Short mmCIF file of C-alpha atoms and ligand atoms in Angstrom, two decimals:
data_model
loop_
_atom_site.label_atom_id
_atom_site.label_comp_id
_atom_site.label_asym_id
_atom_site.label_seq_id
_atom_site.Cartn_x
_atom_site.Cartn_y
_atom_site.Cartn_z
CA GLU V 112 0.10 -0.01 -0.03
CA LYS V 113 1.26 3.63 -0.85
CA ILE V 114 1.87 5.87 2.10
CA SER V 115 1.58 9.61 1.58
CA ASP V 116 3.43 11.12 4.58
CA HIS V 117 6.86 11.89 2.83
CA TYR V 118 6.98 15.67 2.40
CA PHE V 119 10.23 17.23 0.83
CA ASP V 120 11.44 20.77 -0.11
CA ILE V 121 13.18 19.15 -3.13
CA CYS V 122 12.61 15.86 -4.71
CA ILE V 123 15.27 14.67 -7.22
CA VAL V 124 14.61 11.99 -9.69
CA GLY V 125 17.71 9.96 -10.53
CA GLY V 126 20.83 9.04 -8.58
CA GLY V 127 23.29 9.69 -11.53
CA ILE V 128 25.93 12.42 -11.46
CA ALA V 129 23.56 15.16 -11.96
CA GLY V 130 21.25 14.12 -9.23
CA ASN V 131 23.88 13.18 -6.77
CA TYR V 132 26.12 16.29 -7.25
CA LEU V 133 23.13 18.51 -7.01
CA ALA V 134 21.74 16.96 -3.82
CA HIS V 135 25.48 17.43 -2.46
CA LEU V 136 25.74 21.16 -3.47
CA LEU V 137 22.22 22.01 -1.96
CA THR V 138 23.29 20.46 1.30
CA GLN V 139 26.83 22.11 1.16
CA ILE V 140 25.23 25.72 0.49
CA SER V 141 22.41 25.38 2.58
CA SER V 142 24.26 24.03 5.68
CA ASP V 143 25.42 27.71 6.97
CA LYS V 144 22.04 29.64 6.41
CA ALA V 145 19.86 26.42 7.68
CA SER V 146 21.87 26.50 11.02
CA ARG V 147 21.23 30.07 11.36
CA LYS V 148 17.44 29.61 10.65
CA ASN V 149 17.26 26.67 12.55
CA TYR V 150 15.63 24.95 9.45
CA LYS V 151 16.86 21.70 7.85
CA LEU V 152 16.36 21.48 4.15
CA LYS V 153 14.34 18.23 3.14
CA ILE V 154 15.69 16.41 0.13
CA CYS V 155 15.14 12.85 -1.45
CA VAL V 156 16.75 11.32 -4.59
CA ILE V 157 14.76 8.46 -6.07
CA GLU V 158 16.94 5.76 -7.98
CA GLU V 159 15.44 3.06 -9.65
CA HIS V 160 18.73 0.80 -9.46
CA LYS V 161 19.78 -0.65 -5.96
CA GLU V 162 23.22 0.81 -5.93
CA ILE V 163 24.57 4.30 -7.08
CA GLY V 164 26.94 4.23 -10.00
CA LEU V 165 25.92 1.19 -11.59
CA PRO V 166 25.59 0.27 -14.49
CA PHE V 167 28.72 1.81 -15.50
CA GLN V 168 27.98 3.44 -18.66
CA CYS V 169 30.91 5.94 -19.37
CA ALA V 170 34.37 6.42 -20.84
CA GLY V 171 34.90 8.91 -17.74
CA ILE V 172 37.26 11.55 -19.70
CA VAL V 173 36.92 14.78 -18.54
CA SER V 174 38.74 18.21 -19.10
CA GLN V 175 41.23 19.19 -16.18
CA LYS V 176 38.33 21.93 -15.52
CA ILE V 177 36.87 19.08 -13.40
CA LEU V 178 39.59 20.03 -10.57
CA LYS V 179 38.59 23.68 -10.43
CA LEU V 180 34.89 22.81 -10.35
CA THR V 181 35.07 20.20 -7.53
CA LYS V 182 37.36 19.04 -4.82
CA ILE V 183 37.93 15.27 -5.50
CA PRO V 184 40.12 12.97 -3.73
CA PRO V 185 43.15 11.76 -5.73
CA HIS V 186 41.89 8.38 -5.72
CA LEU V 187 38.99 8.96 -8.04
CA ILE V 188 41.43 10.08 -10.76
CA LEU V 189 42.65 7.12 -12.44
CA ASN V 190 44.79 8.82 -15.33
CA ARG V 191 45.76 11.77 -17.15
CA VAL V 192 46.47 11.91 -20.92
CA LYS V 193 48.85 14.28 -22.60
CA GLU V 194 48.06 13.76 -26.30
CA ALA V 195 44.95 13.01 -28.39
CA HIS V 196 45.36 11.23 -31.85
CA LEU V 197 42.76 12.04 -34.46
CA PHE V 198 42.56 9.38 -37.22
CA ALA V 199 40.60 10.50 -40.40
CA PRO V 200 38.37 7.78 -42.27
CA ASN V 201 41.33 7.34 -44.72
CA GLY V 202 43.65 6.44 -41.68
CA GLU V 203 45.49 9.85 -41.84
CA LYS V 204 46.51 10.93 -38.33
CA ILE V 205 47.11 14.12 -36.35
CA GLN V 206 48.55 14.41 -33.00
CA VAL V 207 47.09 17.15 -30.90
CA ILE V 208 49.04 18.20 -27.92
CA ALA V 209 47.72 21.19 -25.78
CA GLN V 210 48.13 22.37 -22.45
CA GLU V 211 44.91 20.88 -21.46
CA GLN V 212 45.55 17.38 -19.96
CA PRO V 213 42.18 15.48 -19.37
CA VAL V 214 41.36 13.35 -16.31
CA ILE V 215 40.32 9.91 -16.62
CA LEU V 216 37.76 9.39 -13.74
CA ASP V 217 36.84 6.17 -11.69
CA ARG V 218 33.24 6.99 -12.89
CA ILE V 219 31.56 4.57 -10.48
CA ALA V 220 33.54 5.83 -7.48
CA PHE V 221 32.85 9.52 -8.69
CA ASP V 222 29.06 8.94 -8.46
CA LYS V 223 29.24 7.14 -5.12
CA PHE V 224 31.30 9.92 -3.64
CA PHE V 225 28.83 12.64 -4.24
CA ALA V 226 25.91 10.46 -3.24
CA GLN V 227 27.69 9.65 0.16
CA ARG V 228 28.29 13.10 1.05
CA ALA V 229 24.86 14.14 0.11
CA GLN V 230 23.45 11.10 2.49
CA ASN V 231 25.84 12.23 5.25
CA LYS V 232 24.28 15.63 5.32
CA GLY V 233 20.87 14.20 5.57
CA VAL V 234 19.46 13.83 1.96
CA LEU V 235 17.44 10.69 2.01
CA TYR V 236 18.06 8.08 -0.79
CA TYR V 237 15.33 5.81 -2.18
CA LEU V 238 17.08 3.04 -4.04
CA SER V 239 15.15 0.51 -6.19
CA GLU V 240 12.55 2.61 -6.66
CA LYS V 241 10.99 4.09 -9.93
CA PHE V 242 9.65 7.29 -10.46
CA LEU V 243 6.18 6.84 -12.32
CA LYS V 244 4.53 10.26 -12.67
CA PHE V 245 4.01 13.50 -10.96
CA LYS V 246 0.99 15.87 -10.61
CA ARG V 247 0.99 19.51 -9.80
CA LEU V 248 -1.44 20.15 -7.06
CA ASP V 249 -1.04 24.02 -6.74
CA SER V 250 1.69 26.49 -6.95
CA GLU V 251 3.28 25.06 -3.90
CA TRP V 252 2.98 21.46 -4.13
CA VAL V 253 3.84 18.69 -6.38
CA GLU V 254 2.74 15.27 -5.92
CA VAL V 255 5.39 12.56 -7.06
CA THR V 256 4.21 8.87 -7.48
CA THR V 257 6.75 5.99 -7.57
CA ASN V 258 6.40 2.24 -7.59
CA LYS V 259 6.54 2.27 -3.74
CA HIS V 260 5.37 5.67 -2.43
CA VAL V 261 3.43 9.20 -2.98
CA PHE V 262 5.94 12.12 -2.09
CA HIS V 263 5.07 15.68 -1.86
CA CYS V 264 7.52 18.29 -2.68
CA HIS V 265 7.92 21.93 -3.70
CA ILE V 266 10.43 21.32 -6.50
CA LEU V 267 10.86 18.35 -8.56
CA VAL V 268 14.10 17.95 -10.21
CA GLY V 269 14.25 15.71 -13.23
CA ALA V 270 17.75 14.41 -13.39
CA ASP V 271 16.70 11.00 -14.79
CA GLY V 272 19.03 10.84 -17.84
CA PRO V 273 18.69 10.93 -21.36
CA VAL V 274 15.17 9.09 -21.60
CA SER V 275 13.75 11.24 -18.69
CA ALA V 276 10.48 10.11 -17.61
CA VAL V 277 10.02 13.55 -15.87
CA GLY V 278 10.80 15.42 -19.32
CA ARG V 279 8.41 12.88 -21.18
CA GLN V 280 5.50 13.92 -18.85
CA LEU V 281 6.24 17.40 -20.04
CA ASN V 282 6.45 16.44 -23.71
CA ARG V 283 10.20 16.93 -23.70
CA LYS V 284 12.24 14.45 -25.62
CA ASN V 285 15.82 14.04 -26.61
CA THR V 286 17.33 12.93 -29.74
CA LEU V 287 18.99 9.63 -28.80
CA VAL V 288 22.06 8.10 -30.29
CA PRO V 289 22.83 4.60 -28.86
CA ALA V 290 26.75 4.09 -27.49
CA ALA V 291 28.46 0.98 -27.02
CA GLN V 292 31.74 0.35 -25.11
CA VAL V 293 34.10 -2.44 -23.79
CA ARG V 294 36.86 -2.58 -21.72
CA ALA V 295 39.86 -4.51 -22.78
CA ARG V 296 43.57 -5.17 -21.73
CA ILE V 297 45.53 -4.14 -24.71
CA GLN V 298 48.96 -2.68 -25.45
CA TRP V 299 48.37 1.08 -25.42
CA PRO V 300 50.48 3.95 -24.27
CA ASN V 301 48.57 5.22 -21.29
CA TYR V 302 49.19 9.00 -22.11
CA VAL V 303 47.25 8.83 -25.54
CA THR V 304 43.65 8.80 -26.07
CA SER V 305 42.51 8.42 -29.57
CA MET V 306 39.38 9.29 -31.75
CA TYR V 307 38.75 7.64 -35.04
CA PHE V 308 36.27 9.12 -37.44
CA ASP V 309 34.45 7.12 -39.92
CA GLN V 310 31.49 7.33 -41.96
CA GLN V 311 30.29 4.09 -40.18
CA TRP V 312 29.78 5.74 -36.98
CA ARG V 313 29.48 9.13 -38.13
CA GLU V 314 26.94 10.36 -35.34
CA LEU V 315 30.35 10.55 -33.11
CA PHE V 316 33.53 8.61 -33.33
CA GLY V 317 34.99 5.59 -32.15
CA TYR V 318 37.51 6.20 -28.88
CA VAL V 319 40.20 4.61 -26.97
CA VAL V 320 40.67 5.94 -23.35
CA PRO V 321 43.36 4.37 -21.35
CA GLU V 322 42.44 3.82 -17.51
CA GLY V 323 46.12 4.22 -16.65
CA ALA V 324 48.72 1.89 -15.08
CA ASN V 325 46.47 -1.17 -15.00
CA GLY V 326 46.80 -1.33 -18.86
CA ILE V 327 42.84 -1.51 -19.20
CA CYS V 328 41.40 0.65 -21.99
CA ARG V 329 37.58 1.88 -22.36
CA ILE V 330 37.07 1.50 -26.14
CA GLY V 331 33.68 2.73 -27.62
CA LEU V 332 31.49 4.50 -30.13
CA ALA V 333 28.15 5.85 -30.84
CA CYS V 334 26.07 5.52 -33.75
CA LEU V 335 22.27 5.34 -34.93
CA ARG V 336 22.30 1.72 -36.12
CA HIS V 337 23.88 -1.51 -35.41
CA THR V 338 25.91 0.03 -32.53
CA PRO V 339 27.07 -3.33 -31.07
CA LYS V 340 28.38 -4.64 -34.54
CA LYS V 341 29.96 -1.47 -35.27
CA LEU V 342 31.78 -1.58 -32.03
CA GLU V 343 33.08 -5.26 -33.15
CA ILE V 344 34.00 -3.61 -36.51
CA PHE V 345 35.93 -0.99 -34.72
CA CYS V 346 37.53 -3.30 -32.12
CA ASN V 347 38.90 -5.25 -35.17
CA LYS V 348 40.19 -2.12 -36.94
CA ILE V 349 42.30 -1.27 -33.99
CA GLY V 350 43.55 -4.66 -33.23
CA VAL V 351 41.61 -5.84 -30.09
CA LYS V 352 41.59 -9.56 -29.84
CA PRO V 353 38.45 -11.36 -28.32
CA HIS V 354 40.54 -12.84 -25.24
CA GLU V 355 41.56 -9.11 -24.42
CA LEU V 356 37.91 -8.13 -23.76
CA LEU V 357 37.09 -7.89 -20.18
CA ASP V 358 33.44 -6.55 -20.01
CA ARG V 359 30.86 -4.51 -22.03
CA GLN V 360 28.70 -1.50 -21.37
CA GLY V 361 26.00 0.22 -23.29
CA GLY V 362 24.28 3.81 -22.93
CA ILE V 363 22.56 6.33 -24.89
CA LEU V 364 23.84 10.05 -25.69
CA PRO V 365 21.09 12.70 -25.94
CA ILE V 366 22.37 14.56 -29.01
CA ASN V 367 20.48 17.89 -29.29
CA LEU V 368 20.21 21.50 -28.30
CA PRO V 369 18.85 22.10 -24.70
CA THR V 370 15.69 24.07 -25.51
CA ARG V 371 13.46 24.15 -22.64
CA PHE V 372 14.30 22.74 -19.16
CA VAL V 373 12.03 24.52 -16.72
CA TRP V 374 8.38 24.55 -15.81
CA ASN V 375 6.26 25.58 -12.85
CA ASN V 376 7.83 23.70 -9.72
CA VAL V 377 9.75 21.55 -12.11
CA VAL V 378 13.27 21.57 -13.58
CA LEU V 379 15.55 19.34 -15.53
CA ILE V 380 19.20 18.90 -15.18
CA GLY V 381 22.11 16.70 -16.94
CA ASP V 382 21.24 14.27 -19.67
CA ALA V 383 17.50 14.80 -19.03
CA ALA V 384 17.98 18.47 -20.10
CA GLY V 385 20.48 17.67 -23.07
CA PHE V 386 23.42 18.96 -21.39
CA VAL V 387 25.75 16.81 -23.47
CA LYS V 388 28.43 18.02 -26.07
CA ALA V 389 27.26 16.96 -29.47
CA THR V 390 30.88 16.50 -30.61
CA THR V 391 32.20 14.09 -27.86
CA GLY V 392 29.08 12.92 -26.07
CA GLY V 393 30.76 14.16 -22.88
CA GLY V 394 28.25 15.52 -20.42
CA ILE V 395 30.11 15.60 -16.97
CA ILE V 396 31.64 19.17 -16.87
CA MET V 397 28.18 20.63 -18.44
CA ILE V 398 26.36 18.97 -15.56
CA LEU V 399 28.53 20.13 -12.87
CA SER V 400 28.49 23.62 -14.30
CA ALA V 401 24.78 23.69 -14.45
CA ALA V 402 24.28 22.33 -10.96
CA ARG V 403 26.45 25.29 -9.59
CA ILE V 404 23.86 27.67 -11.23
CA LEU V 405 20.86 25.70 -10.08
CA ALA V 406 21.76 24.77 -6.39
CA PRO V 407 21.86 28.23 -5.17
CA ILE V 408 18.45 29.26 -7.24
CA LEU V 409 16.71 26.47 -5.55
CA LEU V 410 17.36 27.60 -2.10
CA ILE V 411 16.50 31.34 -3.18
CA ALA V 412 13.09 29.94 -4.91
CA LEU V 413 12.47 27.86 -1.21
CA ASN V 414 13.20 30.92 0.86
CA LYS V 415 10.69 33.07 -1.40
CA GLY V 416 8.48 30.36 -1.81
CA ASP V 417 8.29 31.12 -5.64
CA TYR V 418 8.57 27.87 -7.52
CA SER V 419 7.00 29.61 -10.78
CA TYR V 420 8.21 28.95 -14.47
CA HIS V 421 8.80 32.76 -14.82
CA PHE V 422 11.42 32.66 -11.60
CA LEU V 423 13.07 29.46 -12.49
CA ARG V 424 13.29 30.64 -16.13
CA TRP V 425 15.06 33.69 -15.38
CA LYS V 426 17.33 32.41 -12.83
CA TYR V 427 18.27 28.95 -14.06
CA GLN V 428 17.09 28.34 -17.88
CA ILE V 429 18.64 31.76 -19.19
CA PRO V 430 21.84 31.78 -17.31
CA VAL V 431 22.47 28.31 -18.43
CA LYS V 432 21.55 29.06 -21.95
CA LEU V 433 24.12 32.18 -21.90
CA SER V 434 27.03 30.06 -20.23
CA ILE V 435 27.19 26.31 -21.13
CA GLY V 436 24.11 26.92 -23.54
CA ILE V 437 26.32 28.80 -25.98
CA GLU V 438 29.19 26.26 -25.54
CA LEU V 439 26.67 23.60 -26.34
CA LYS V 440 25.62 25.12 -29.54
CA ILE V 441 29.15 25.35 -30.78
CA HIS V 442 29.70 21.74 -30.02
CA TYR V 443 26.40 21.17 -32.00
CA LEU V 444 27.47 23.18 -35.11
CA ILE V 445 30.82 21.38 -35.33
CA ARG V 446 29.03 18.20 -34.97
CA LEU V 447 26.72 19.43 -38.03
CA PHE V 448 29.82 20.25 -39.87
CA LEU V 449 31.49 16.91 -39.29
CA LEU V 450 28.51 15.05 -40.09
CA ASN V 451 28.98 16.41 -43.63
CA LEU V 452 32.51 15.91 -44.21
CA ARG V 453 33.79 13.79 -46.90
CA THR V 454 37.08 11.78 -46.47
CA GLU V 455 38.70 14.46 -48.72
CA ASP V 456 37.41 17.25 -46.39
CA TYR V 457 39.03 15.66 -43.46
CA ARG V 458 42.38 15.51 -45.33
CA GLN V 459 42.12 19.26 -45.86
CA LEU V 460 40.85 19.86 -42.24
CA PHE V 461 43.81 17.95 -40.71
CA HIS V 462 46.41 19.85 -43.00
CA PHE V 463 44.80 23.00 -41.73
CA TYR V 464 45.69 21.85 -38.22
CA TYR V 465 49.26 21.47 -38.98
CA LEU V 466 49.49 25.40 -39.97
CA PRO V 467 51.94 26.43 -37.26
CA LYS V 468 49.67 29.46 -36.11
CA ILE V 469 46.66 27.02 -35.80
CA ARG V 470 48.82 24.58 -33.83
CA SER V 471 50.06 27.09 -31.41
CA MET V 472 46.64 28.46 -30.86
CA VAL V 473 45.06 24.89 -30.18
CA TYR V 474 48.13 24.24 -27.98
CA ARG V 475 47.48 27.53 -25.88
CA ASP V 476 43.85 27.71 -25.85
CA ALA V 477 42.05 24.39 -26.68
CA ASP V 478 39.59 23.56 -24.14
CA MET V 479 37.53 20.14 -24.45
CA ASP V 480 34.40 21.63 -22.83
CA PHE V 481 34.37 25.40 -23.71
CA PRO V 482 35.61 25.66 -27.19
CA ALA V 483 34.24 29.10 -28.12
CA LYS V 484 37.41 31.19 -27.22
CA VAL V 485 39.90 29.05 -29.65
CA ILE V 486 37.10 28.66 -32.41
CA LEU V 487 36.68 32.66 -32.27
CA LYS V 488 40.45 32.74 -32.63
CA ILE V 489 40.67 30.58 -35.42
CA VAL V 490 37.88 31.88 -37.29
CA LEU V 491 39.44 35.49 -37.16
CA THR V 492 42.48 34.12 -38.91
CA SER V 493 42.96 34.50 -42.70
CA GLU V 494 43.92 30.89 -42.73
CA PHE V 495 40.45 29.77 -41.67
CA TRP V 496 38.68 31.59 -44.52
CA ILE V 497 41.18 30.21 -46.89
CA TRP V 498 40.84 26.71 -45.99
CA CYS V 499 37.62 26.12 -44.15
CA VAL V 500 35.24 28.43 -45.81
CA PRO V 501 35.23 26.56 -49.15
CA ILE V 502 34.04 23.37 -47.20
CA VAL V 503 31.15 25.26 -45.27
CA LEU V 504 30.20 26.76 -48.60
CA ARG V 505 30.03 23.57 -50.31
CA LYS V 506 27.64 22.37 -47.40
CA TRP V 507 25.03 25.19 -48.09
CA ARG V 508 22.34 22.56 -47.14
CA LEU V 509 23.44 22.93 -43.35
CA LEU V 510 22.34 26.56 -43.49
CA PRO V 511 18.64 25.91 -42.19
CA TYR V 512 20.24 23.87 -39.32
CA ILE V 513 22.60 26.64 -38.45
CA ILE V 514 19.88 29.31 -38.34
CA ARG V 515 17.84 26.90 -36.19
CA ALA V 516 20.69 26.29 -33.82
CA LEU V 517 21.60 29.94 -33.60
CA PHE V 518 18.00 31.02 -32.71
CA THR V 519 17.07 28.16 -30.22
C1 LIG X 241 29.04 4.98 -23.51
C2 LIG X 241 29.07 6.30 -22.94
C3 LIG X 241 30.29 7.04 -22.47
C4 LIG X 241 30.41 8.37 -22.11
N1 LIG X 241 31.63 8.88 -21.96
C5 LIG X 241 31.68 10.27 -21.40
C6 LIG X 241 32.94 10.84 -21.06
O1 LIG X 241 34.08 9.98 -21.28
N2 LIG X 241 32.96 12.05 -20.55
C7 LIG X 241 31.94 12.62 -20.04
O2 LIG X 241 31.97 13.72 -19.42
N3 LIG X 241 30.74 12.12 -20.22
C8 LIG X 241 30.46 10.91 -20.95
N4 LIG X 241 29.27 10.40 -21.25
C9 LIG X 241 27.94 11.09 -20.80
C10 LIG X 241 27.88 10.86 -19.41
O3 LIG X 241 27.93 9.75 -18.77
C11 LIG X 241 26.58 11.72 -19.15
O4 LIG X 241 26.48 12.73 -19.62
C12 LIG X 241 26.27 11.63 -17.49
O5 LIG X 241 26.52 10.36 -16.99
C13 LIG X 241 24.81 12.06 -17.26
O6 LIG X 241 24.56 12.03 -15.96
P1 LIG X 241 22.89 12.26 -15.56
O7 LIG X 241 23.09 12.12 -13.99
O8 LIG X 241 22.23 13.18 -16.34
O9 LIG X 241 22.14 11.02 -16.27
P2 LIG X 241 22.51 9.50 -15.93
O10 LIG X 241 23.86 9.13 -15.67
O11 LIG X 241 21.67 8.80 -16.90
O12 LIG X 241 21.58 9.16 -14.44
C14 LIG X 241 20.36 9.15 -14.58
C15 LIG X 241 19.75 8.31 -13.18
O13 LIG X 241 18.42 8.38 -13.24
C16 LIG X 241 18.24 7.10 -12.97
N5 LIG X 241 16.53 6.90 -13.51
C17 LIG X 241 16.13 6.89 -14.75
N6 LIG X 241 14.69 6.89 -14.84
C18 LIG X 241 14.35 6.71 -13.47
C19 LIG X 241 13.06 6.61 -13.07
N7 LIG X 241 11.98 6.40 -13.71
N8 LIG X 241 12.81 6.49 -11.78
C20 LIG X 241 14.14 6.41 -10.80
N9 LIG X 241 15.30 6.61 -11.43
C21 LIG X 241 15.35 6.93 -12.88
C22 LIG X 241 18.82 5.98 -13.80
O14 LIG X 241 18.98 4.95 -13.21
C23 LIG X 241 20.16 6.89 -13.51
O15 LIG X 241 20.92 6.52 -12.14
C24 LIG X 241 29.20 9.01 -21.82
C25 LIG X 241 28.13 8.34 -21.85
C26 LIG X 241 27.91 7.00 -22.53
C27 LIG X 241 26.63 6.44 -22.71
#
């Protein structure tokens, strides 16, 4: 029988990194204010799996910005890579070296770390519990129904991943690209990550991410059709033998622009909101950045008793769109461009990278997550107009998509 005595300020659906980090930040920010007012924030996280961090569905590579955004213990960092090797469909390779040295995370431990910290500060976790639906009762309360309970809260946060059930109830759907990954013990330099561009998995690329001293690599790709089969082809291509395979993972990437992610009393964050880079499928840094905007705003909303669309839009949706939203648009435009490249175009692009001026710009300013700065610098060079504009002009069919992206 369902019981209805569970009242919360904030109810978070999804115990992935978005839900756990947001819960952790909320308790962290609120603890000072709450102690002054003698009021304890009531937060719960509803997670359908029985263990946080599982199933593991990530390559775990993030930019070094993570070290500025959060204080994480060293054991969560498995490796740092110093070089990225990019392969064109014809096998031509460029070796990208930048000041940026991405971090490889122990992704399961990373998720558990924030969940544990949130739990220590009093956040209630309901594991093995599936969110089913919500109903807005009035401007103050939302009723949240799971397969085990009925909860009431002021604000419902949908952090329930790319196929968000909260988002679906609001008629918001992501464009989904299936991903597949294996872990394998192969001969691979542990300071190199590689990306293989190929028409067969054109919606992303094939990647190899070394975990570090253990000699294990995360190898994967994302594409619309026959993803497991394509992964097999990719593994053959880079010489992975069947006996070297350790385990397999799957997953889904939401590859679109985040359009709307607030409603009265309800917000979305993370993959649920589409905060994923269309170039790489990476979402972690975007999620952490968005959570840092959202957490203080939720506390202000609770203080004022204002959970309206108007308030949440001005304080959360617009600031997110003006910060990570602009970067996500650039990633999306780059993806549109890459989707339409022929092998010959890749060759031209790779040669463009080897121009000394461009290489040094990339070395100095390349940022895996926030490419706006380096892109702007490159666009302002005469070399860009000579090398890249002819390719862009040949792709005039992209124009409507570009205009849509710019005005979304
Ligand atoms: C193969 C692969 C590789 C990736 N590699 C990288 C990478 O290298 N770097 C990077 O930055 N990003 C990477 N990503 C993306 C990154 O993993 C995601 O952006 C990130 O995990 C999203 O976190 P989230 O909390 O928003 O969603 P999720 O991690 O999907 O978490 C959502 C949670 O909600 C729960 N849930 C869903 N529905 C319900 C429900 N109805 N009731 C209760 N609970 C529910 C789920 O069980 C899940 O725990 C990768 C993704 C994939 C698939």
